[in-house]
Amino acid sequence: MPPLLEVTNLSTEFRTGLGTVPAVDGISYTVDRGETVAIVGESGSGKTASALALLRLIPDPPGRISGGRVLFNGRDLLRLSDAEMREVRGGDIGMVFQEPMTSLNPVLTIGRQITETLEQHRGADRITAHHRAIELLGLVGIADPLRRLKQYPHQLSGGMRQRIMIAIAIACDPKLIIADEPTTALDVTIQAQILELMKSLTRRLDAALIVITHNLGVVARYANRVNVMYAGRIVESGPAQAVYHHPGHPYTMALLRSVPRLDRPRQARLDPIAGQPPDLTRLDGGCAFRPRCRFAVEACARRRPAMAPTRAAGHFAACLRSDEIAVATEVAV
Amino acid sequence: MNAVATANTDRPPLLEVRGLRMHFPITEGVLIGRKLGEVKAVDGVDFAIRRGETLGLVGESGCGKTTTGRCILRLERPTAGEVRFNGVDILALEGRELLALRRRIQVIFQDPYSSLNPRMKVGEIIAEPIRVHGIERDAARRARRVGELLSVCGLDPKFADRYPHEMSGGQRQRVGIARALALEPEFIVCDEAVSALDVSIQAQIINLLEGLREQFNLTYLFIAHDLSVVRHLCQRVAVMYLGRIVELAASDELFDNPLHPYTQALLAAVPVPDPEVEGRRGFRPLAGEVPSPINPPPGCVFHPRCPMAVADCQRTRPELREIRPGHWVACSQVDPPAWREAFAQSSVGRKDGKIPVVSS
């Protein structure tokens, strides 16, 4: 069976006063039905731009999708008409964004925002949509739905607003949900509630989930597979277990080592990644992580390494010295 | 008032906070404000910090941790309570004495983008406190001092000629730290000082803060919501909920043996970056949300969300009690022997989702 989503060589660039920024630089990955795939990376790594590109939501100008193919259920999303694309967004693909206050319409009631989706995509009449909205609020764990439907976003807490976003995202039984930092703005106990809710709903609806985050713990708790992004490219991808236990890219390894962990003894000092993230307008032809990499050799300057298989099945890394690094981490762990 | 929750030691603490309350009035009307109610942002907080120590203050948004820090910095006038610095009640200070105090207590803010003046060069930003306090009137010597401060914070002294927008988030935070150090303070309030930074940069700044603490014998109040960072950096930790401290203990003790149900829930909610460990952890998130500080629940403020609450919790507000040496808990249900037994049996994958931490 072909994967639900197949992204091939997707590229996105932004034109700025300082030059063209290749925010997403030829990334490829797949998502299977019902699977949770994480995209991890730091600010500027291109993780959000890559998700917006899937949905063709890159603001143009200054940005544009400069190449690639996005096969969703056999159709190339990049070739659809604007009207067909509107059908897909909020229909077969649901979206949950980071800041629920800015992604909800402040002058429409919660109820109207949910029923609008249903009327647009499923041609539901007002009464059917209203009943479905009540049902959806129940699904996302909001008590007293009749009262909530009449309220406006500012009358709800941050966690509650994110539940509304999720209700809208699942309103049309999507096959895929894209969640961009869905819990970053929330407190830790609310974050846990929202993540558990998304997990149980995707299972119940048999929907696939792409979760974009910078939080390595969230990935470990929820993702089946992980794509690690750095400077616009996927530098490592594979099953969560393999990526966390035998990272094949020095960046992944350094990232995992730099965070203090609650389940390990306290370290005397943390092991940070030296230097600063790269300026994407000034990338040279070599590996973008090279200036911060403790494994860098001369050959790393010559070309940006392509993704290559590591020893584990389905696990890839874009590093010339991937094999040596895998050995080094086994010794370290 | 209950005893000040401090570890047993002969030396007096550098900072002592007693019965601190900060209630913000909610008013109606433009000229003659009619008071409608109060936001009890901080509602009776006691703690002490020893010289050279880092005390962590953790909790979720709206728990009062930042307001507590602002009261210590004299950026707010508390409704009630005492803040003693080196034995002197700083809330009573005015004029010259207050100015002298400001040299000794400094702050590092969360957002390196909004806490630096975008129209000033980095050198001017760092020199400003030195100039304002009249410490070094000679411009050349001041510039030299700025260069020293920049290199102490891991930046090239040439950065003095740059503007904040020319720097990355991590570099800006280093500038914020250099500015805090400019007056050679004894005590620094770090308010979410590493929260806005990317993971790879966060570790650099944490290491810098630790190094500076040792080099200059600094004392920190480290306000944060990230529990793993707090555990790494702090010797003792206070957990706040809705304006009150619910638990206070040495860092290792708090993370190994959290006694308050809220602390336990917080720890269980933090996902660990290891799929195998996460796969073994059964996990049920805490229900409900933090109630409004305008109208906090009666009795124990945590009782509406507490899995262990009994009828009495709705009536009686629990005081902080010292359950074990140096371990203070505000919960009437914490019974020392029973808890010791429960934790003796703890292992990875407990139903309550707590991770027992291996002590080094």
XYZ file of C-alpha atoms in Angstrom:
693
model
C 0.000 0.000 0.000
C 1.448 3.410 -0.906
C 1.994 5.830 1.957
C -0.719 8.375 2.788
C 1.664 11.253 2.208
C 4.800 11.237 0.130
C 6.891 14.393 0.073
C 9.664 14.443 -2.536
C 12.350 17.116 -2.847
C 10.118 19.839 -1.461
C 11.828 23.248 -1.512
C 10.680 26.651 -0.346
C 12.529 29.921 -0.483
C 11.975 33.404 0.880
C 13.318 36.490 -0.838
C 14.598 39.013 1.696
C 16.646 42.190 1.523
C 19.697 40.148 2.477
C 19.302 37.538 -0.242
C 17.256 34.434 -0.894
C 16.736 32.179 2.112
C 16.376 28.501 1.216
C 14.102 27.813 4.199
C 13.268 24.299 3.010
C 15.912 22.740 0.830
C 14.786 19.575 -0.912
C 13.244 17.496 1.843
C 11.693 14.072 1.289
C 9.700 11.920 3.699
C 6.615 9.772 3.926
C 3.758 9.375 6.396
C 1.761 6.156 6.594
C -1.892 5.893 7.485
C -2.539 6.282 11.218
C 1.116 6.988 11.966
C 2.573 9.822 14.079
C 5.637 11.436 12.518
C 7.558 14.186 14.299
C 9.555 16.940 12.656
C 12.083 18.265 15.175
C 14.359 21.225 14.850
C 15.254 24.606 16.283
C 14.106 28.061 15.220
C 14.970 28.698 11.602
C 15.523 25.031 10.764
C 12.612 25.122 8.323
C 10.236 22.839 10.197
C 7.276 25.233 10.148
C 7.961 26.372 6.573
C 7.968 22.741 5.462
C 4.518 22.175 6.986
C 3.097 25.383 5.545
C 4.468 24.341 2.160
C 2.530 21.042 2.321
C -0.668 23.048 2.693
C 0.443 25.722 0.215
C 0.164 28.349 2.921
C 3.557 29.978 2.273
C 2.903 33.728 1.914
C 3.829 34.743 -1.637
C 5.581 37.189 -1.797
C 8.100 36.994 -0.112
C 8.031 33.199 -0.149
C 7.377 30.574 -2.773
C 7.475 26.827 -3.170
C 10.404 26.394 -5.519
C 10.137 22.719 -6.287
C 9.129 19.234 -5.315
C 6.079 17.022 -5.165
C 3.564 16.369 -2.364
C 1.526 13.243 -3.050
C -1.427 12.968 -0.683
C -3.666 9.985 -1.299
C -2.270 9.769 -4.811
C -2.871 13.437 -5.740
C -0.074 16.026 -6.062
C -1.163 18.867 -3.805
C 1.189 21.280 -5.542
C -0.755 20.871 -8.809
C -4.274 21.332 -7.461
C -6.275 24.454 -8.277
C -6.792 26.948 -5.446
C -10.398 25.793 -5.083
C -9.386 22.125 -4.853
C -6.695 23.024 -2.319
C -9.259 24.808 -0.144
C -11.251 21.579 -0.119
C -8.220 19.655 1.154
C -7.326 22.131 3.906
C -9.667 21.568 6.808
C -11.203 18.639 4.934
C -8.896 15.658 4.498
C -6.048 17.506 6.195
C -6.732 19.151 9.562
C -4.461 21.777 11.056
C -3.565 22.762 14.616
C -1.304 25.762 15.078
C 0.825 26.963 17.961
C -1.051 30.046 19.070
C -4.762 29.344 19.331
C -5.531 32.982 20.103
C -4.284 34.176 16.726
C -5.526 31.232 14.688
C -9.133 31.513 15.855
C -11.290 34.350 14.576
C -11.836 36.735 17.514
C -15.187 38.093 16.268
C -16.914 34.781 15.566
C -18.366 32.515 18.223
C -16.747 29.153 18.803
C -19.884 27.500 17.430
C -19.812 29.465 14.196
C -16.170 28.608 13.591
C -16.872 24.904 13.912
C -20.101 24.889 11.897
C -18.513 26.978 9.153
C -15.986 24.217 8.536
C -18.740 21.605 8.373
C -20.911 23.671 6.032
C -17.991 24.450 3.728
C -16.522 21.003 3.468
C -19.388 18.631 4.094
C -22.299 20.732 2.860
C -24.024 20.261 6.201
C -27.120 22.361 6.976
C -27.112 24.574 10.075
C -28.936 22.132 12.313
C -26.835 19.105 11.401
C -23.680 21.211 11.784
C -24.829 22.443 15.184
C -25.412 18.894 16.436
C -22.071 17.776 15.082
C -20.378 20.750 16.803
C -21.838 19.665 20.153
C -20.576 16.149 19.532
C -17.105 17.474 18.605
C -16.792 19.522 21.798
C -17.596 16.360 23.726
C -14.863 14.516 21.843
C -12.249 17.112 22.776
C -13.291 17.056 26.425
C -15.132 20.354 26.780
C -17.901 20.278 29.347
C -21.128 22.253 28.912
C -20.873 22.467 25.091
C -24.097 24.455 24.573
C -22.716 27.352 26.603
C -19.239 27.155 25.061
C -20.564 27.264 21.492
C -21.987 30.725 22.156
C -18.719 32.078 23.565
C -15.895 33.935 21.832
C -12.239 32.829 21.847
C -11.163 35.483 24.372
C -13.536 34.027 26.934
C -11.639 30.739 26.978
C -8.324 29.711 28.531
C -5.324 28.799 26.371
C -5.833 25.074 26.870
C -9.539 25.355 26.060
C -8.795 27.319 22.884
C -6.387 24.631 21.755
C -9.150 22.056 22.310
C -11.390 24.131 20.027
C -8.640 24.183 17.387
C -8.475 20.407 17.614
C -12.263 20.128 17.334
C -12.121 22.168 14.106
C -9.191 20.109 12.831
C -11.061 16.811 13.283
C -14.496 18.138 12.259
C -14.395 16.559 8.780
C -12.754 13.238 9.757
C -9.346 14.113 8.308
C -6.911 11.438 7.228
C -3.990 13.622 8.262
C -3.584 16.237 10.997
C -0.677 18.667 10.911
C 0.104 20.133 14.316
C 2.708 22.914 14.445
C 4.047 23.304 17.995
C 0.547 22.506 19.319
C 1.510 22.831 22.976
C 4.448 25.223 23.064
C 2.386 28.137 24.365
C 0.769 26.003 27.082
C 1.735 25.154 30.644
C 3.193 21.752 31.287
C 0.094 20.133 32.861
C -2.136 21.525 30.082
C 0.433 20.479 27.479
C 0.142 16.929 28.772
C -3.670 17.023 28.545
C -3.640 18.310 24.957
C -1.046 15.800 23.779
C -2.908 12.892 25.349
C -6.100 14.152 23.698
C -4.458 14.312 20.284
C -3.029 10.874 20.729
C -6.360 9.285 21.639
C -8.248 11.138 18.892
C -5.815 10.187 16.123
C -6.158 6.572 17.233
C -9.907 6.747 17.342
C -10.178 8.412 13.925
C -7.301 6.383 12.480
C -5.753 9.669 11.336
C -2.067 10.212 10.719
C -0.375 13.034 12.601
C 2.584 15.210 11.709
C 3.729 16.956 14.864
C 6.232 19.764 14.519
C 8.103 20.581 17.694
C 11.391 21.578 19.249
C 10.664 19.486 22.353
C 12.639 16.241 22.317
C 10.547 14.837 25.165
C 7.259 15.316 23.315
C 8.713 13.467 20.332
C 9.866 10.598 22.514
C 6.461 10.248 24.118
C 4.298 10.423 21.005
C 6.094 9.833 17.704
C 6.570 6.570 15.807
C 9.071 8.120 13.461
C 11.216 11.260 13.594
C 12.661 13.664 11.032
C 15.374 15.954 12.399
C 15.820 19.220 10.513
C 18.819 21.526 10.424
C 19.331 24.531 8.133
C 16.422 23.652 5.844
C 17.224 19.988 5.366
C 16.282 16.731 6.997
C 19.589 15.511 8.397
C 18.296 12.364 10.062
C 15.146 10.284 9.909
C 14.050 6.977 11.324
C 12.067 5.160 13.986
C 12.072 7.131 17.247
C 13.875 4.373 19.155
C 16.711 4.165 16.633
C 17.163 7.934 16.338
C 17.255 8.463 20.113
C 19.404 5.484 21.000
C 21.771 5.376 18.046
C 21.740 8.821 16.458
C 23.450 8.773 13.081
C 23.982 12.510 12.737
C 26.259 14.543 15.017
C 23.593 17.248 15.322
C 20.982 14.826 16.671
C 23.542 13.372 19.021
C 24.646 16.779 20.282
C 21.047 17.926 20.690
C 20.178 14.899 22.811
C 23.275 15.430 24.932
C 22.689 19.128 25.512
C 19.384 18.819 27.379
C 19.247 18.236 31.132
C 17.196 15.119 31.828
C 14.920 14.305 34.723
C 15.497 10.567 34.437
C 19.290 10.689 34.699
C 21.640 11.708 37.504
C 22.474 15.371 37.592
C 25.503 16.276 35.467
C 28.190 18.641 36.708
C 28.004 20.611 33.466
C 25.800 20.374 30.400
C 27.359 19.492 27.075
C 26.201 22.319 24.778
C 26.503 22.596 21.019
C 29.140 25.244 20.367
C 28.534 28.249 18.131
C 25.385 29.672 16.606
C 22.827 28.338 14.128
C 23.872 29.155 10.549
C 22.816 32.176 8.528
C 20.812 30.591 5.712
C 21.704 33.342 3.249
C 25.381 32.489 3.563
C 25.513 28.714 3.300
C 28.464 27.355 1.370
C 28.509 24.099 -0.530
C 29.564 22.022 2.462
C 27.680 20.445 5.370
C 25.775 23.225 7.186
C 26.497 21.770 10.622
C 30.249 21.569 9.974
C 31.283 24.733 11.907
C 29.656 23.383 15.098
C 30.498 19.712 14.584
C 33.065 17.914 16.685
C 33.435 15.196 14.050
C 34.014 17.537 11.091
C 36.831 16.653 8.677
C 38.068 18.304 5.511
C 35.757 16.310 3.250
C 32.721 17.861 5.021
C 33.482 21.205 3.360
C 33.270 19.814 -0.154
C 29.563 18.963 -0.405
C 26.392 18.738 1.620
C 26.062 15.027 2.350
C 22.978 13.191 1.079
C 20.786 10.978 3.249
C 22.230 7.467 3.458
C 21.006 4.351 5.270
C 22.520 3.522 8.651
C 22.717 0.067 10.127
C 19.115 0.061 11.423
C 16.189 -0.545 9.067
C 14.445 2.621 7.904
C 17.018 4.833 9.621
C 18.849 7.428 7.499
C 21.380 10.146 8.225
C 23.071 12.826 6.139
C 26.612 12.597 7.460
C 29.825 11.340 5.896
C 30.971 9.859 9.175
C 27.657 8.396 10.282
C 29.048 4.912 10.934
C 31.900 6.105 13.120
C 29.514 8.309 15.088
C 27.144 5.420 15.710
C 30.056 3.504 17.212
C 31.107 6.523 19.296
C 27.629 6.926 20.823
C 27.384 3.259 21.689
C 30.538 3.662 23.706
C 29.232 6.863 25.306
C 25.817 5.492 26.354
C 3.560 32.743 60.797
C 5.259 29.457 60.229
C 8.984 29.106 60.459
C 10.906 30.331 57.475
C 11.577 27.463 55.169
C 15.305 27.513 55.115
C 17.859 24.760 55.326
C 19.559 24.363 58.713
C 22.664 26.463 58.806
C 24.382 28.817 61.214
C 24.904 31.662 58.790
C 22.032 34.054 58.268
C 20.505 33.881 54.791
C 21.348 36.503 52.172
C 17.694 36.959 51.307
C 14.692 36.265 53.461
C 11.090 36.581 52.312
C 8.363 36.414 54.946
C 4.608 36.456 54.538
C 4.885 38.155 51.144
C 1.533 39.176 49.668
C 0.901 41.043 46.470
C -2.757 41.696 45.772
C -3.529 43.738 42.666
C -6.798 45.665 42.914
C -9.371 45.307 40.144
C -10.989 48.715 39.756
C -13.837 50.244 37.840
C -14.149 53.903 36.822
C -11.564 56.315 35.472
C -10.851 58.956 38.085
C -12.264 57.554 41.276
C -11.495 53.860 41.047
C -14.057 51.697 42.753
C -12.460 48.490 43.892
C -14.275 45.400 42.634
C -11.921 42.721 43.838
C -8.326 41.621 44.011
C -5.993 39.393 42.074
C -4.081 37.535 44.747
C -0.944 37.081 42.654
C 1.209 36.262 45.664
C -0.610 35.183 48.762
C 1.683 34.448 51.681
C 5.083 33.289 50.521
C 8.041 32.483 52.791
C 11.507 31.389 51.790
C 15.159 32.162 52.319
C 18.221 31.983 50.104
C 21.712 31.423 51.425
C 24.723 33.206 50.008
C 26.122 31.361 46.979
C 23.001 29.281 46.592
C 20.603 29.039 43.647
C 16.975 28.716 44.636
C 14.579 27.634 41.901
C 11.060 29.020 41.846
C 8.871 26.887 39.579
C 5.226 26.835 38.653
C 2.851 27.419 35.785
C 1.753 30.761 34.321
C -0.052 32.900 36.838
C 1.281 31.095 39.921
C 2.986 34.290 41.126
C 6.620 33.377 40.561
C 7.429 36.442 38.469
C 5.525 38.766 40.811
C 7.532 37.358 43.715
C 10.715 38.228 41.826
C 9.446 41.714 41.037
C 8.664 42.342 44.718
C 12.225 41.374 45.637
C 13.526 43.753 42.953
C 11.289 46.503 44.366
C 9.507 46.762 41.024
C 6.228 46.198 42.903
C 5.122 47.407 46.305
C 3.898 44.307 48.111
C 0.592 44.431 49.959
C 2.158 42.799 52.999
C 5.232 40.953 54.143
C 8.939 41.447 54.535
C 11.891 41.076 52.200
C 15.184 41.124 54.092
C 18.463 41.406 52.230
C 21.483 40.886 54.476
C 19.136 41.425 57.408
C 17.782 44.793 56.177
C 14.112 45.123 55.278
C 14.373 46.418 51.725
C 10.711 47.313 51.451
C 11.363 50.238 53.833
C 14.298 51.654 51.851
C 14.010 54.975 50.017
C 16.210 57.336 47.997
C 19.947 56.884 48.396
C 19.636 53.622 50.291
C 17.394 52.148 47.628
C 19.854 53.187 44.933
C 22.644 51.471 46.839
C 20.525 48.345 47.091
C 19.903 48.287 43.346
C 23.640 47.868 42.795
C 23.584 44.687 44.799
C 20.438 43.114 43.313
C 20.180 42.741 39.551
C 17.900 40.961 37.115
C 18.142 38.956 33.895
C 14.923 38.911 31.887
C 13.381 36.225 29.727
C 13.135 37.867 26.361
C 16.498 38.979 24.976
C 14.625 40.740 22.160
C 12.525 43.146 24.188
C 14.788 43.688 27.198
C 17.570 45.444 25.269
C 17.055 48.954 23.859
C 17.191 48.542 20.055
C 18.543 52.083 19.563
C 21.549 51.621 21.817
C 24.769 49.866 20.933
C 25.671 46.858 23.034
C 28.524 48.813 24.626
C 26.151 51.597 25.702
C 23.637 49.105 27.072
C 26.248 47.523 29.322
C 27.895 50.843 30.273
C 24.605 52.483 31.204
C 24.279 51.082 34.744
C 27.969 51.880 35.394
C 27.364 55.466 34.295
C 24.030 55.886 36.106
C 25.515 54.736 39.393
C 28.568 56.964 38.886
C 30.979 54.081 39.363
C 33.346 54.874 36.543
C 33.229 58.432 35.209
C 36.098 58.046 32.766
C 34.709 56.947 29.367
C 37.837 55.071 28.248
C 37.995 53.060 31.474
C 34.259 52.401 31.195
C 34.742 51.040 27.681
C 37.517 48.786 28.954
C 35.215 47.496 31.653
C 32.529 46.780 29.033
C 35.071 44.789 27.029
C 35.931 42.754 30.121
C 32.271 42.064 30.854
C 31.653 40.943 27.279
C 34.520 38.495 27.352
C 33.459 37.166 30.764
C 30.116 36.391 29.109
C 31.760 34.657 26.174
C 31.430 37.429 23.602
C 34.125 39.152 21.584
C 34.716 42.703 23.002
C 34.191 43.953 19.431
C 30.464 43.281 19.919
C 30.328 46.552 21.896
C 29.903 48.407 18.590
C 26.978 46.321 17.399
C 23.259 46.831 17.813
C 21.090 44.141 19.415
C 19.328 43.324 16.129
C 22.660 42.256 14.644
C 22.947 39.453 17.164
C 21.302 36.066 17.668
C 19.038 35.283 20.630
C 21.804 33.529 22.549
C 24.236 36.397 22.011
C 21.636 38.928 23.138
C 21.023 36.963 26.300
C 24.767 37.117 26.976
C 24.525 40.905 26.657
C 21.654 40.894 29.189
C 23.849 38.892 31.556
C 26.825 41.235 31.045
C 24.579 44.204 31.902
C 23.401 42.460 35.076
C 27.030 41.835 36.081
C 28.161 45.400 35.357
C 27.464 46.596 38.907
C 29.075 43.567 40.537
C 25.877 42.480 42.270
C 25.660 39.857 44.977
C 22.247 38.617 44.017
C 20.585 38.141 40.613
C 16.955 37.365 39.872
C 16.903 35.247 36.696
C 13.335 35.442 35.414
C 12.917 32.684 32.798
C 16.432 33.595 31.670
C 16.855 30.621 29.333
C 13.228 29.875 28.395
C 13.155 31.724 25.067
C 16.339 30.121 23.770
C 16.741 27.170 21.447
C 17.849 23.901 22.987
C 21.390 24.046 21.616
C 21.879 27.606 22.907
C 20.096 27.034 26.217
C 22.827 24.675 27.425
C 25.495 27.305 26.640
C 23.722 29.938 28.721
C 23.043 27.536 31.609
C 26.742 26.685 31.734
C 27.613 30.381 31.612
C 25.297 31.159 34.541
C 26.810 28.321 36.561
C 30.356 29.446 35.769
C 29.609 33.042 36.760
C 28.041 31.924 40.019
C 31.278 30.199 40.984
C 33.562 32.924 39.662
C 31.809 35.838 41.364
C 30.192 33.993 44.283
C 26.746 35.000 43.072
C 23.409 34.031 44.539
C 20.510 33.406 42.164
C 16.769 33.277 42.410
C 16.059 31.207 39.312
C 12.447 31.606 38.180
C 11.475 29.075 35.518
C 8.845 26.660 34.371
C 11.195 24.069 32.863
C 11.703 21.490 35.590
C 14.694 19.724 34.071
C 16.592 23.010 33.788
C 15.693 23.908 37.380
C 16.862 20.542 38.663
C 20.153 20.973 36.873
C 20.880 24.493 38.069
C 19.372 24.827 41.568
C 20.413 23.582 44.977
C 16.940 24.064 46.408
C 13.591 24.383 44.695
C 10.263 25.945 45.689
C 7.116 24.932 43.788
C 4.393 27.569 43.573
C 0.716 27.138 42.822
C -1.802 29.969 42.707
C 0.237 32.437 44.732
C 1.553 30.030 47.343
C 4.516 27.753 47.853
C 3.256 24.181 48.036
C 6.594 22.423 48.391
C 10.185 23.430 49.082
C 13.189 21.132 49.387
C 16.741 20.483 48.287
C 16.733 19.872 44.560
C 17.705 16.191 44.688
C 15.219 15.532 47.468
C 12.388 17.304 45.641
C 12.934 15.471 42.365
C 13.565 12.075 43.984
C 10.776 12.284 46.540
C 8.162 14.806 45.519
C 5.549 14.790 48.272
C 2.945 17.323 47.202
C 0.436 15.897 44.688
C 0.919 18.980 42.502
C 4.693 18.536 42.342
C 4.156 14.886 41.461
C 1.738 15.812 38.679
C 4.153 18.403 37.302
C 6.996 15.907 37.208
C 4.843 13.246 35.589
C 3.757 15.714 32.901
C 7.316 16.377 31.708
C 8.158 13.991 28.874
C 11.654 12.536 28.969
C 13.674 12.518 25.730
C 13.831 8.736 25.511
C 11.146 6.719 23.678
C 11.928 3.597 25.662
C 11.473 5.275 29.053
C 8.332 7.016 27.769
C 6.960 3.739 26.447
C 7.184 2.224 29.935
C 5.605 5.148 31.744
C 1.901 4.810 32.303
C 0.627 8.347 32.320
C -2.593 10.091 33.271
C -2.473 13.871 32.993
C -3.763 16.082 35.769
C -7.377 17.076 35.091
C -8.719 20.621 35.032
C -7.006 23.972 34.836
C -5.535 26.451 37.300
C -8.409 28.361 38.977
C -8.633 32.135 38.886
C -6.488 33.989 41.436
C -9.334 36.522 41.762
C -11.495 33.950 43.443
C -9.228 31.117 44.593
C -10.865 27.976 45.975
C -11.298 27.853 49.755
C -9.024 25.651 51.846
C -6.186 24.115 49.876
C -6.061 25.942 46.530
C -5.121 22.716 44.755
C -8.037 20.609 46.025
C -10.296 20.877 42.916
C -7.617 19.130 40.806
C -6.056 16.953 43.474
C -6.366 13.167 43.137
C -5.784 12.781 46.898
C -8.184 15.448 48.188
C -10.460 14.640 51.140
C -13.383 16.662 52.499
C -11.201 18.619 54.920
C -9.068 19.990 52.055
C -11.977 22.233 51.035
C -11.988 23.892 54.444
C -8.492 24.166 55.832
C -5.619 25.894 54.120
C -2.563 23.730 54.775
C 0.548 25.495 56.071
C 4.046 24.570 54.954
C 5.264 21.858 57.327
C 8.743 20.396 57.595
C 8.041 16.721 56.850
C 11.680 15.736 56.683
C 14.754 17.851 57.464
C 14.710 20.702 54.970
C 11.703 19.307 53.083
C 8.622 21.511 53.449
C 5.193 20.566 52.154
C 1.826 22.324 52.311
C -0.468 19.297 52.164
C -2.523 17.841 54.992
C -2.503 14.384 53.383
C 1.242 13.908 53.385
C 2.014 11.386 56.073
C 5.745 10.768 56.330
C 5.885 7.009 57.143
C 3.307 6.035 54.514
C 5.114 8.009 51.864
C 8.468 6.543 52.696
C 7.007 3.096 52.198
C 5.377 4.059 48.913
C 8.613 5.366 47.544
C 10.610 2.370 48.688
C 8.462 0.332 46.302
C 8.671 2.763 43.427
C 10.088 1.586 40.137
C 10.082 2.720 36.542
C 6.656 2.426 34.985
C 4.544 3.174 38.048
C 0.889 3.844 37.363
C 1.161 7.409 38.617
C 3.791 8.096 35.990
C 6.412 9.359 38.399
C 9.959 8.662 37.300
C 12.189 7.664 40.186
C 15.446 9.443 39.610
C 18.753 7.721 40.181
C 20.774 9.792 42.627
C 24.372 10.296 41.690
